[in-house]
mmCIF file of C-alpha atoms in Angstrom:
data_model
loop_
_atom_site.group_PDB
_atom_site.id
_atom_site.type_symbol
_atom_site.label_atom_id
_atom_site.label_comp_id
_atom_site.label_asym_id
_atom_site.label_seq_id
_atom_site.Cartn_x
_atom_site.Cartn_y
_atom_site.Cartn_z
ATOM 1 C CA MET M 562 12.708 10.044 -4.435
ATOM 2 C CA ALA M 563 12.075 10.454 -7.644
ATOM 3 C CA LEU M 564 15.639 10.049 -9.339
ATOM 4 C CA VAL M 565 17.140 8.171 -5.948
ATOM 5 C CA THR M 566 15.816 3.834 -6.586
ATOM 6 C CA THR M 567 15.317 1.652 -3.192
ATOM 7 C CA ALA M 568 18.548 -0.225 -4.020
ATOM 8 C CA GLU M 569 20.577 3.186 -3.808
ATOM 9 C CA VAL M 570 19.129 3.614 -0.652
ATOM 10 C CA CYS M 571 19.686 1.112 0.700
ATOM 11 C CA ASP M 572 23.443 0.308 -0.712
ATOM 12 C CA THR M 573 23.980 3.852 1.145
ATOM 13 C CA ASN M 574 22.013 3.530 5.150
ATOM 14 C CA PRO M 575 23.145 -0.034 5.654
ATOM 15 C CA GLN M 576 23.468 1.397 8.960
ATOM 16 C CA LEU M 577 19.768 1.986 8.731
ATOM 17 C CA ILE M 578 19.270 -1.513 7.717
ATOM 18 C CA VAL M 579 20.960 -2.856 10.730
ATOM 19 C CA SER M 580 19.263 -1.016 12.932
ATOM 20 C CA GLY M 581 15.784 -1.731 11.660
ATOM 21 C CA GLU M 582 15.108 1.796 10.764
ATOM 22 C CA LEU M 583 14.733 0.625 7.688
ATOM 23 C CA ARG M 584 13.222 -2.065 5.859
ATOM 24 C CA ALA M 585 12.357 -3.964 3.300
ATOM 25 C CA LEU M 586 9.571 -5.831 2.627
ATOM 26 C CA HIS M 587 9.394 -9.112 1.240
ATOM 27 C CA PRO M 588 9.072 -9.239 -2.949
ATOM 28 C CA VAL M 589 5.692 -11.049 -2.620
ATOM 29 C CA PHE M 590 3.870 -8.487 -4.653
ATOM 30 C CA GLN M 591 2.988 -7.416 -8.406
ATOM 31 C CA ILE M 592 2.841 -4.079 -9.481
ATOM 32 C CA TYR M 593 -0.230 -2.154 -10.689
ATOM 33 C CA GLY M 594 -1.414 1.314 -11.438
ATOM 34 C CA ARG M 595 0.623 4.326 -13.844
ATOM 35 C CA ARG M 596 3.077 5.137 -11.400
ATOM 36 C CA GLN M 597 5.836 2.940 -10.635
ATOM 37 C CA VAL M 598 7.394 5.071 -7.987
ATOM 38 C CA PHE M 599 5.599 6.047 -5.335
ATOM 39 C CA SER M 600 6.543 7.158 -1.464
ATOM 40 C CA GLY M 601 4.701 9.175 1.221
ATOM 41 C CA PRO M 602 3.466 8.707 5.354
ATOM 42 C CA VAL M 603 1.396 5.561 5.720
ATOM 43 C CA VAL M 604 -2.397 4.870 7.015
ATOM 44 C CA THR M 605 -2.700 1.568 8.512
ATOM 45 C CA LEU M 606 -5.884 -0.595 8.064
ATOM 46 C CA LYS M 607 -6.699 -4.622 8.764
ATOM 47 C CA VAL M 608 -9.143 -5.928 6.889
ATOM 48 C CA PHE M 609 -10.230 -9.074 5.945
ATOM 49 C CA GLU M 610 -12.651 -9.930 2.401
ATOM 50 C CA ASP M 611 -14.208 -7.195 3.409
ATOM 51 C CA ASN M 612 -13.859 -3.435 1.403
ATOM 52 C CA VAL M 613 -16.263 -0.912 3.497
ATOM 53 C CA LEU M 614 -13.109 0.971 5.702
ATOM 54 C CA VAL M 615 -10.801 0.431 2.375
ATOM 55 C CA ARG M 616 -13.082 2.560 0.196
ATOM 56 C CA GLU M 617 -14.127 4.746 3.412
ATOM 57 C CA PHE M 618 -10.029 6.051 3.239
ATOM 58 C CA LEU M 619 -9.972 6.352 -0.123
ATOM 59 C CA GLU M 620 -12.944 8.863 0.183
ATOM 60 C CA GLU M 621 -11.114 11.343 1.955
ATOM 61 C CA LYS M 622 -7.884 13.641 0.394
ATOM 62 C CA GLY M 623 -4.864 11.585 0.594
ATOM 63 C CA ASN M 624 -2.475 14.419 1.289
ATOM 64 C CA GLY M 625 0.415 12.032 -0.874
ATOM 65 C CA ARG M 626 -0.551 9.076 1.635
ATOM 66 C CA VAL M 627 0.177 5.324 1.147
ATOM 67 C CA LEU M 628 -2.660 3.708 2.460
ATOM 68 C CA VAL M 629 -0.756 0.041 3.657
ATOM 69 C CA VAL M 630 -4.129 -2.806 4.207
ATOM 70 C CA ASP M 631 -3.536 -5.953 5.426
ATOM 71 C CA GLY M 632 -6.038 -8.251 3.902
ATOM 72 C CA GLY M 633 -4.837 -11.099 5.568
ATOM 73 C CA GLY M 634 -3.352 -12.179 2.605
ATOM 74 C CA SER M 635 -6.564 -13.738 1.561
ATOM 75 C CA LEU M 636 -6.433 -14.885 -2.018
ATOM 76 C CA ARG M 637 -9.684 -15.747 -1.976
ATOM 77 C CA CYS M 638 -11.567 -12.457 -2.935
ATOM 78 C CA ALA M 639 -10.100 -8.855 -4.146
ATOM 79 C CA ILE M 640 -11.030 -6.133 -0.950
ATOM 80 C CA LEU M 641 -9.945 -3.310 -3.920
ATOM 81 C CA GLY M 642 -11.190 -2.254 -7.512
ATOM 82 C CA GLY M 643 -11.214 0.469 -9.907
ATOM 83 C CA ASN M 644 -14.125 2.777 -8.143
ATOM 84 C CA PRO M 645 -12.102 3.522 -5.037
ATOM 85 C CA VAL M 646 -8.589 3.277 -7.128
ATOM 86 C CA VAL M 647 -9.821 5.781 -9.246
ATOM 87 C CA GLN M 648 -11.226 7.749 -5.870
ATOM 88 C CA ALA M 649 -7.821 7.486 -4.410
ATOM 89 C CA GLN M 650 -6.281 8.666 -7.651
ATOM 90 C CA ASN M 651 -9.051 11.865 -7.537
ATOM 91 C CA ASN M 652 -8.343 12.356 -3.822
ATOM 92 C CA GLY M 653 -4.222 12.834 -4.018
ATOM 93 C CA TRP M 654 -3.318 9.470 -3.122
ATOM 94 C CA ALA M 655 0.470 8.013 -4.339
ATOM 95 C CA GLY M 656 -0.314 4.521 -3.344
ATOM 96 C CA ILE M 657 -2.057 1.663 -2.191
ATOM 97 C CA ILE M 658 -0.597 -1.374 -0.756
ATOM 98 C CA VAL M 659 -2.379 -4.913 -0.392
ATOM 99 C CA ASN M 660 -1.810 -7.802 0.998
ATOM 100 C CA GLY M 661 -4.081 -9.556 -0.405
ATOM 101 C CA CYS M 662 -5.970 -9.177 -3.466
ATOM 102 C CA ILE M 663 -7.571 -6.649 -6.196
ATOM 103 C CA ARG M 664 -9.885 -6.579 -9.108
ATOM 104 C CA ASP M 665 -10.647 -4.622 -12.078
ATOM 105 C CA VAL M 666 -6.636 -4.468 -13.009
ATOM 106 C CA ASP M 667 -6.958 -2.781 -16.806
ATOM 107 C CA GLU M 668 -9.087 -0.108 -14.889
ATOM 108 C CA ILE M 669 -5.991 0.632 -12.444
ATOM 109 C CA ASN M 670 -3.521 0.125 -15.194
ATOM 110 C CA GLY M 671 -5.130 3.523 -16.232
ATOM 111 C CA CYS M 672 -4.938 5.250 -13.336
ATOM 112 C CA ASP M 673 -2.234 7.202 -11.949
ATOM 113 C CA ILE M 674 -1.389 5.885 -8.985
ATOM 114 C CA GLY M 675 0.935 3.216 -7.165
ATOM 115 C CA VAL M 676 -1.101 -0.108 -6.369
ATOM 116 C CA ARG M 677 0.663 -3.695 -5.280
ATOM 117 C CA ALA M 678 -1.292 -6.491 -4.317
ATOM 118 C CA LEU M 679 -0.598 -10.131 -4.320
ATOM 119 C CA ALA M 680 -3.105 -10.549 -7.208
ATOM 120 C CA SER M 681 -5.675 -10.076 -8.506
ATOM 121 C CA HIS M 682 -9.612 -11.877 -8.114
ATOM 122 C CA PRO M 683 -12.996 -11.715 -10.119
ATOM 123 C CA ILE M 684 -14.829 -11.942 -7.017
ATOM 124 C CA LYS M 685 -15.863 -8.946 -5.025
ATOM 125 C CA ALA M 686 -15.061 -8.764 -1.357
ATOM 126 C CA ASN M 687 -18.095 -8.565 1.843
ATOM 127 C CA LYS M 688 -18.993 -4.994 3.205
ATOM 128 C CA LYS M 689 -19.800 -5.685 6.809
ATOM 129 C CA GLY M 690 -17.753 -3.120 7.444
ATOM 130 C CA VAL M 691 -15.616 -4.767 10.070
ATOM 131 C CA GLY M 692 -11.529 -3.829 10.523
ATOM 132 C CA GLU M 693 -9.097 -1.541 12.735
ATOM 133 C CA LYS M 694 -7.840 1.162 11.707
ATOM 134 C CA HIS M 695 -4.390 3.419 12.312
ATOM 135 C CA VAL M 696 -2.982 -0.547 13.799
ATOM 136 C CA PRO M 697 0.442 -1.722 13.489
ATOM 137 C CA VAL M 698 0.024 -4.632 10.861
ATOM 138 C CA ASN M 699 2.521 -7.091 9.768
ATOM 139 C CA ILE M 700 2.915 -8.050 5.879
ATOM 140 C CA ALA M 701 5.582 -9.254 3.612
ATOM 141 C CA GLY M 702 7.909 -9.924 7.108
ATOM 142 C CA THR M 703 7.823 -6.038 7.842
ATOM 143 C CA ARG M 704 5.216 -4.667 10.998
ATOM 144 C CA ILE M 705 4.513 -1.438 10.020
ATOM 145 C CA CYS M 706 3.220 0.847 12.020
ATOM 146 C CA ASP M 707 0.937 4.322 11.169
ATOM 147 C CA GLY M 708 2.861 7.634 10.662
ATOM 148 C CA GLU M 709 6.007 5.725 9.093
ATOM 149 C CA TRP M 710 7.531 6.070 5.898
ATOM 150 C CA MET M 711 7.006 4.086 2.253
ATOM 151 C CA TYR M 712 9.021 3.655 -1.030
ATOM 152 C CA ALA M 713 7.904 2.177 -3.772
ATOM 153 C CA ASP M 714 10.005 1.417 -7.053
ATOM 154 C CA THR M 715 9.726 -1.840 -9.495
ATOM 155 C CA ASP M 716 12.894 -3.268 -7.097
ATOM 156 C CA GLY M 717 10.760 -3.453 -4.306
ATOM 157 C CA ILE M 718 8.912 -1.532 -1.148
ATOM 158 C CA LEU M 719 10.864 -0.232 2.208
ATOM 159 C CA VAL M 720 9.748 1.326 4.645
ATOM 160 C CA SER M 721 11.198 3.663 6.979
ATOM 161 C CA LYS M 722 10.228 4.861 10.778
ATOM 162 C CA SER M 723 10.843 8.189 9.721
ATOM 163 C CA GLU M 724 10.896 10.325 5.766
ATOM 164 C CA LEU M 725 14.174 9.876 4.433
ATOM 165 C CA SER M 726 16.223 12.430 2.941
ATOM 166 C CA VAL M 727 17.673 11.136 -0.455
#
């Protein structure tokens, strides 16, 4: 999707929007990382103020996937920091969407990966390893499931039930 914007996708696919096959996340995310445009198949994770499972996922090969982390919208601590993002970049993840906070913003902004989060916060997360992998999550007004496709650029974030041919 390098040459087609999310706005163009929406303009040319109104039937997919009406049917719910294509959904736009509410515009609540800040843009981090050097890769402002990214897309890929979704992997979901649900945690709350705990980043152990986030780190575990990003230690795996990403193969161009997008990790979608429902952090419950917490603004009390960061569930993603610079070290895991560097690891994600090196392991081939396309992007990370965090319904929560991140930290180490300067380090993340130096990485060739796309990151979206609600805000930055200096306090680190808990390390209990509590959460759910590969479950449907509801973030930014949208239900997102494992295996769906995520498309992000500076206009917004779209999720589709299948890969779009653009």
